[in-house]
Amino acid sequence: MLDEIGFSAAAKWLVDGFSDRSKIAVSLDIPTDLKLPRELELTLFRVLQEGLTNVHRHSGSNRAEVVVAVKSGAIVMTLRDYGKGMPETVLQNFKTSGAPSGVGFGGMRGRIADMDGTLDLESPEQGALLRVTVPLAKNILLAAVSSSAPSPVGTQSRSGSEQSSASSPSSGLHSRDEVAQ
């Protein structure tokens, strides 16, 4: 699905479906034209899935907010709920030892670490805040290199035409076809 519609549309689909099923109102603020490397889109989508699941299972909140933005050369995704929050002991253990309080946090942290990113968890006065930050430059460069590397029989686009390897990895701008290959 991500290959066809991209992360922005997939996140909207996920949030809308989650809200309908859980009856938790979720607002989503995400650029509609966001184009990211395929692996990064998949990672963010999986983290969003797990984060929303945690909101439903543990928070007791009737609303949540998801914000995705590009800031200072990184993609930042936050998920905030207004439920019962997290015990201080769980937060301290998560921050100091990196030990997850459950399988979900460990999986999210591992996925983000694979992208050289960070996952932060806070419990403000009410609720919980999950913040994911992933640097874009390295991830876009890796996607560009892997998508433009010639194969033994040449690289083909989805339309079957010859693919140029002249994309500028430093520009960070790639077509959906280039990023999805």
mmCIF file of C-alpha atoms in Angstrom:
data_model
loop_
_atom_site.group_PDB
_atom_site.id
_atom_site.type_symbol
_atom_site.label_atom_id
_atom_site.label_comp_id
_atom_site.label_asym_id
_atom_site.label_seq_id
_atom_site.Cartn_x
_atom_site.Cartn_y
_atom_site.Cartn_z
ATOM 1 C CA MET A 1 0.000 0.000 0.000
ATOM 2 C CA LEU A 2 2.785 2.466 0.860
ATOM 3 C CA ASP A 3 4.342 2.002 -2.585
ATOM 4 C CA GLU A 4 1.086 2.952 -4.276
ATOM 5 C CA ILE A 5 -0.178 5.833 -2.145
ATOM 6 C CA GLY A 6 2.794 7.007 -0.054
ATOM 7 C CA PHE A 7 3.169 7.604 3.661
ATOM 8 C CA SER A 8 0.913 10.662 3.961
ATOM 9 C CA ALA A 9 -2.121 8.932 2.459
ATOM 10 C CA ALA A 10 -1.354 5.655 4.264
ATOM 11 C CA ALA A 11 -1.093 7.484 7.609
ATOM 12 C CA LYS A 12 -4.456 9.169 6.958
ATOM 13 C CA TRP A 13 -5.996 5.788 6.080
ATOM 14 C CA LEU A 14 -4.545 4.235 9.262
ATOM 15 C CA VAL A 15 -5.669 7.088 11.523
ATOM 16 C CA ASP A 16 -9.179 7.197 10.016
ATOM 17 C CA GLY A 17 -9.623 3.431 10.395
ATOM 18 C CA PHE A 18 -8.237 3.469 13.925
ATOM 19 C CA SER A 19 -10.587 6.300 14.933
ATOM 20 C CA ASP A 20 -13.605 4.512 13.461
ATOM 21 C CA ARG A 21 -12.809 1.214 15.203
ATOM 22 C CA SER A 22 -11.610 2.554 18.565
ATOM 23 C CA LYS A 23 -13.895 5.604 18.859
ATOM 24 C CA ILE A 24 -10.785 7.606 19.830
ATOM 25 C CA ALA A 25 -10.714 10.930 17.981
ATOM 26 C CA VAL A 26 -7.305 11.340 16.345
ATOM 27 C CA SER A 27 -6.170 14.504 14.589
ATOM 28 C CA LEU A 28 -3.477 14.150 11.934
ATOM 29 C CA ASP A 29 -1.219 16.970 10.780
ATOM 30 C CA ILE A 30 1.020 15.764 7.935
ATOM 31 C CA PRO A 31 2.284 17.304 4.699
ATOM 32 C CA THR A 32 0.306 15.850 1.793
ATOM 33 C CA ASP A 33 3.278 15.994 -0.570
ATOM 34 C CA LEU A 34 5.745 14.233 1.745
ATOM 35 C CA LYS A 35 8.000 11.846 -0.197
ATOM 36 C CA LEU A 36 10.390 9.708 1.809
ATOM 37 C CA PRO A 37 12.561 6.665 1.124
ATOM 38 C CA ARG A 38 10.558 3.443 1.081
ATOM 39 C CA GLU A 39 12.187 1.927 4.178
ATOM 40 C CA LEU A 40 11.669 5.122 6.164
ATOM 41 C CA GLU A 41 8.003 5.279 5.162
ATOM 42 C CA LEU A 42 7.534 1.662 6.246
ATOM 43 C CA THR A 43 9.301 2.297 9.554
ATOM 44 C CA LEU A 44 7.205 5.374 10.334
ATOM 45 C CA PHE A 45 4.005 3.558 9.366
ATOM 46 C CA ARG A 46 4.804 0.589 11.654
ATOM 47 C CA VAL A 47 5.717 2.897 14.552
ATOM 48 C CA LEU A 48 2.472 4.824 14.053
ATOM 49 C CA GLN A 49 0.522 1.533 14.074
ATOM 50 C CA GLU A 50 2.153 0.392 17.308
ATOM 51 C CA GLY A 51 1.804 3.814 18.915
ATOM 52 C CA LEU A 52 -1.915 3.993 18.148
ATOM 53 C CA THR A 53 -2.335 0.445 19.460
ATOM 54 C CA ASN A 54 -0.712 1.547 22.734
ATOM 55 C CA VAL A 55 -3.033 4.557 22.958
ATOM 56 C CA HIS A 56 -6.025 2.235 22.581
ATOM 57 C CA ARG A 57 -4.806 -0.478 24.965
ATOM 58 C CA HIS A 58 -3.226 1.549 27.736
ATOM 59 C CA SER A 59 -4.057 5.263 27.789
ATOM 60 C CA GLY A 60 -7.772 5.453 28.473
ATOM 61 C CA SER A 61 -7.743 8.601 26.340
ATOM 62 C CA ASN A 62 -10.656 9.614 24.137
ATOM 63 C CA ARG A 63 -8.428 11.689 21.836
ATOM 64 C CA ALA A 64 -4.935 11.761 20.379
ATOM 65 C CA GLU A 65 -2.864 13.879 18.025
ATOM 66 C CA VAL A 66 -0.356 12.834 15.366
ATOM 67 C CA VAL A 67 1.980 15.420 13.857
ATOM 68 C CA VAL A 68 4.513 14.641 11.136
ATOM 69 C CA ALA A 69 6.878 17.381 9.985
ATOM 70 C CA VAL A 70 10.271 17.966 8.447
ATOM 71 C CA LYS A 71 12.400 20.011 10.848
ATOM 72 C CA SER A 72 16.113 20.811 10.677
ATOM 73 C CA GLY A 73 16.938 18.039 8.213
ATOM 74 C CA ALA A 74 14.964 15.373 10.047
ATOM 75 C CA ILE A 75 11.520 13.849 9.904
ATOM 76 C CA VAL A 76 9.775 14.237 13.263
ATOM 77 C CA MET A 77 6.626 12.313 14.150
ATOM 78 C CA THR A 78 4.836 12.846 17.443
ATOM 79 C CA LEU A 79 1.915 10.929 18.886
ATOM 80 C CA ARG A 80 0.235 12.501 21.901
ATOM 81 C CA ASP A 81 -2.634 11.165 23.962
ATOM 82 C CA TYR A 82 -4.470 12.694 26.904
ATOM 83 C CA GLY A 83 -5.022 9.602 29.001
ATOM 84 C CA LYS A 84 -3.620 8.364 32.279
ATOM 85 C CA GLY A 85 0.033 8.720 31.304
ATOM 86 C CA MET A 86 2.888 6.434 32.213
ATOM 87 C CA PRO A 87 4.373 5.596 35.602
ATOM 88 C CA GLU A 88 7.606 7.464 36.354
ATOM 89 C CA THR A 89 9.456 4.186 36.932
ATOM 90 C CA VAL A 90 8.622 3.014 33.406
ATOM 91 C CA LEU A 91 9.779 6.325 31.918
ATOM 92 C CA GLN A 92 13.040 6.337 33.879
ATOM 93 C CA ASN A 93 13.792 2.737 32.939
ATOM 94 C CA PHE A 94 13.093 3.559 29.294
ATOM 95 C CA LYS A 95 15.351 6.639 29.368
ATOM 96 C CA THR A 96 18.275 5.296 31.388
ATOM 97 C CA SER A 97 18.649 1.689 30.317
ATOM 98 C CA GLY A 98 16.753 1.754 27.066
ATOM 99 C CA ALA A 99 14.842 -1.241 28.336
ATOM 100 C CA PRO A 100 11.347 -1.222 26.940
ATOM 101 C CA SER A 101 8.358 -1.586 29.180
ATOM 102 C CA GLY A 102 6.865 -3.957 26.634
ATOM 103 C CA VAL A 103 7.495 -5.624 23.320
ATOM 104 C CA GLY A 104 5.923 -2.731 21.395
ATOM 105 C CA PHE A 105 8.348 -0.082 22.633
ATOM 106 C CA GLY A 106 11.312 -2.356 22.005
ATOM 107 C CA GLY A 107 10.183 -2.978 18.435
ATOM 108 C CA MET A 108 9.604 0.716 17.791
ATOM 109 C CA ARG A 109 12.965 1.683 19.257
ATOM 110 C CA GLY A 110 14.753 -0.974 17.189
ATOM 111 C CA ARG A 111 13.105 0.124 13.937
ATOM 112 C CA ILE A 112 14.003 3.755 14.566
ATOM 113 C CA ALA A 113 17.575 2.926 15.638
ATOM 114 C CA ASP A 114 18.041 1.065 12.337
ATOM 115 C CA MET A 115 17.393 4.428 10.633
ATOM 116 C CA ASP A 116 19.873 6.232 12.944
ATOM 117 C CA GLY A 117 16.927 7.908 14.626
ATOM 118 C CA THR A 118 15.718 8.359 18.169
ATOM 119 C CA LEU A 119 12.524 7.491 19.977
ATOM 120 C CA ASP A 120 11.651 9.580 23.026
ATOM 121 C CA LEU A 121 8.864 8.983 25.483
ATOM 122 C CA GLU A 122 7.438 11.530 27.906
ATOM 123 C CA SER A 123 4.471 11.663 30.211
ATOM 124 C CA PRO A 124 3.538 15.301 30.730
ATOM 125 C CA GLU A 125 0.854 16.400 33.188
ATOM 126 C CA GLN A 126 -1.733 14.315 31.379
ATOM 127 C CA GLY A 127 -1.190 11.540 28.885
ATOM 128 C CA ALA A 128 1.874 10.406 26.997
ATOM 129 C CA LEU A 129 3.996 11.803 24.188
ATOM 130 C CA LEU A 130 5.940 9.613 21.780
ATOM 131 C CA ARG A 131 8.465 11.470 19.603
ATOM 132 C CA VAL A 132 10.359 9.907 16.708
ATOM 133 C CA THR A 133 13.182 11.814 15.024
ATOM 134 C CA VAL A 134 15.005 10.416 11.990
ATOM 135 C CA PRO A 135 17.704 12.304 10.070
ATOM 136 C CA LEU A 136 16.786 12.615 6.406
ATOM 137 C CA ALA A 137 20.110 13.210 4.652
ATOM 138 C CA LYS A 138 21.574 9.742 5.215
ATOM 139 C CA ASN A 139 18.280 7.937 4.596
ATOM 140 C CA ILE A 140 17.600 9.810 1.354
ATOM 141 C CA LEU A 141 21.166 9.240 0.177
ATOM 142 C CA LEU A 142 20.925 5.498 0.881
ATOM 143 C CA ALA A 143 17.608 5.272 -0.965
ATOM 144 C CA ALA A 144 19.032 7.159 -3.938
ATOM 145 C CA VAL A 145 22.128 4.975 -4.122
ATOM 146 C CA SER A 146 20.149 1.739 -3.894
ATOM 147 C CA SER A 147 17.569 2.886 -6.447
ATOM 148 C CA SER A 148 20.102 4.174 -8.982
ATOM 149 C CA ALA A 149 22.652 1.373 -8.752
ATOM 150 C CA PRO A 150 22.671 -0.463 -12.087
ATOM 151 C CA SER A 151 21.609 -4.069 -12.086
ATOM 152 C CA PRO A 152 23.238 -6.675 -14.352
ATOM 153 C CA VAL A 153 20.461 -6.162 -16.919
ATOM 154 C CA GLY A 154 20.021 -2.420 -16.380
ATOM 155 C CA THR A 155 17.611 -0.578 -14.155
ATOM 156 C CA GLN A 156 14.045 -0.214 -15.347
ATOM 157 C CA SER A 157 11.362 2.119 -14.103
ATOM 158 C CA ARG A 158 7.865 0.776 -13.485
ATOM 159 C CA SER A 159 6.873 1.946 -16.954
ATOM 160 C CA GLY A 160 9.658 -0.205 -18.390
ATOM 161 C CA SER A 161 11.716 2.720 -19.678
ATOM 162 C CA GLU A 162 15.425 3.011 -18.965
ATOM 163 C CA GLN A 163 16.105 4.610 -15.570
ATOM 164 C CA SER A 164 18.761 7.293 -15.342
ATOM 165 C CA SER A 165 21.239 7.062 -12.508
ATOM 166 C CA ALA A 166 21.783 10.807 -12.671
ATOM 167 C CA SER A 167 19.412 11.614 -9.805
ATOM 168 C CA SER A 168 21.036 13.983 -7.402
ATOM 169 C CA PRO A 169 21.179 12.224 -4.023
ATOM 170 C CA SER A 170 22.114 15.472 -2.338
ATOM 171 C CA SER A 171 18.946 17.194 -3.518
ATOM 172 C CA GLY A 172 16.750 14.766 -1.596
ATOM 173 C CA LEU A 173 14.155 14.980 -4.367
ATOM 174 C CA HIS A 174 13.204 11.722 -5.993
ATOM 175 C CA SER A 175 10.116 10.583 -7.792
ATOM 176 C CA ARG A 176 7.847 8.062 -6.088
ATOM 177 C CA ASP A 177 9.078 5.444 -8.623
ATOM 178 C CA GLU A 178 12.714 6.063 -7.706
ATOM 179 C CA VAL A 179 12.049 5.890 -3.976
ATOM 180 C CA ALA A 180 9.767 2.836 -4.155
ATOM 181 C CA GLN A 181 12.165 0.620 -6.122
#
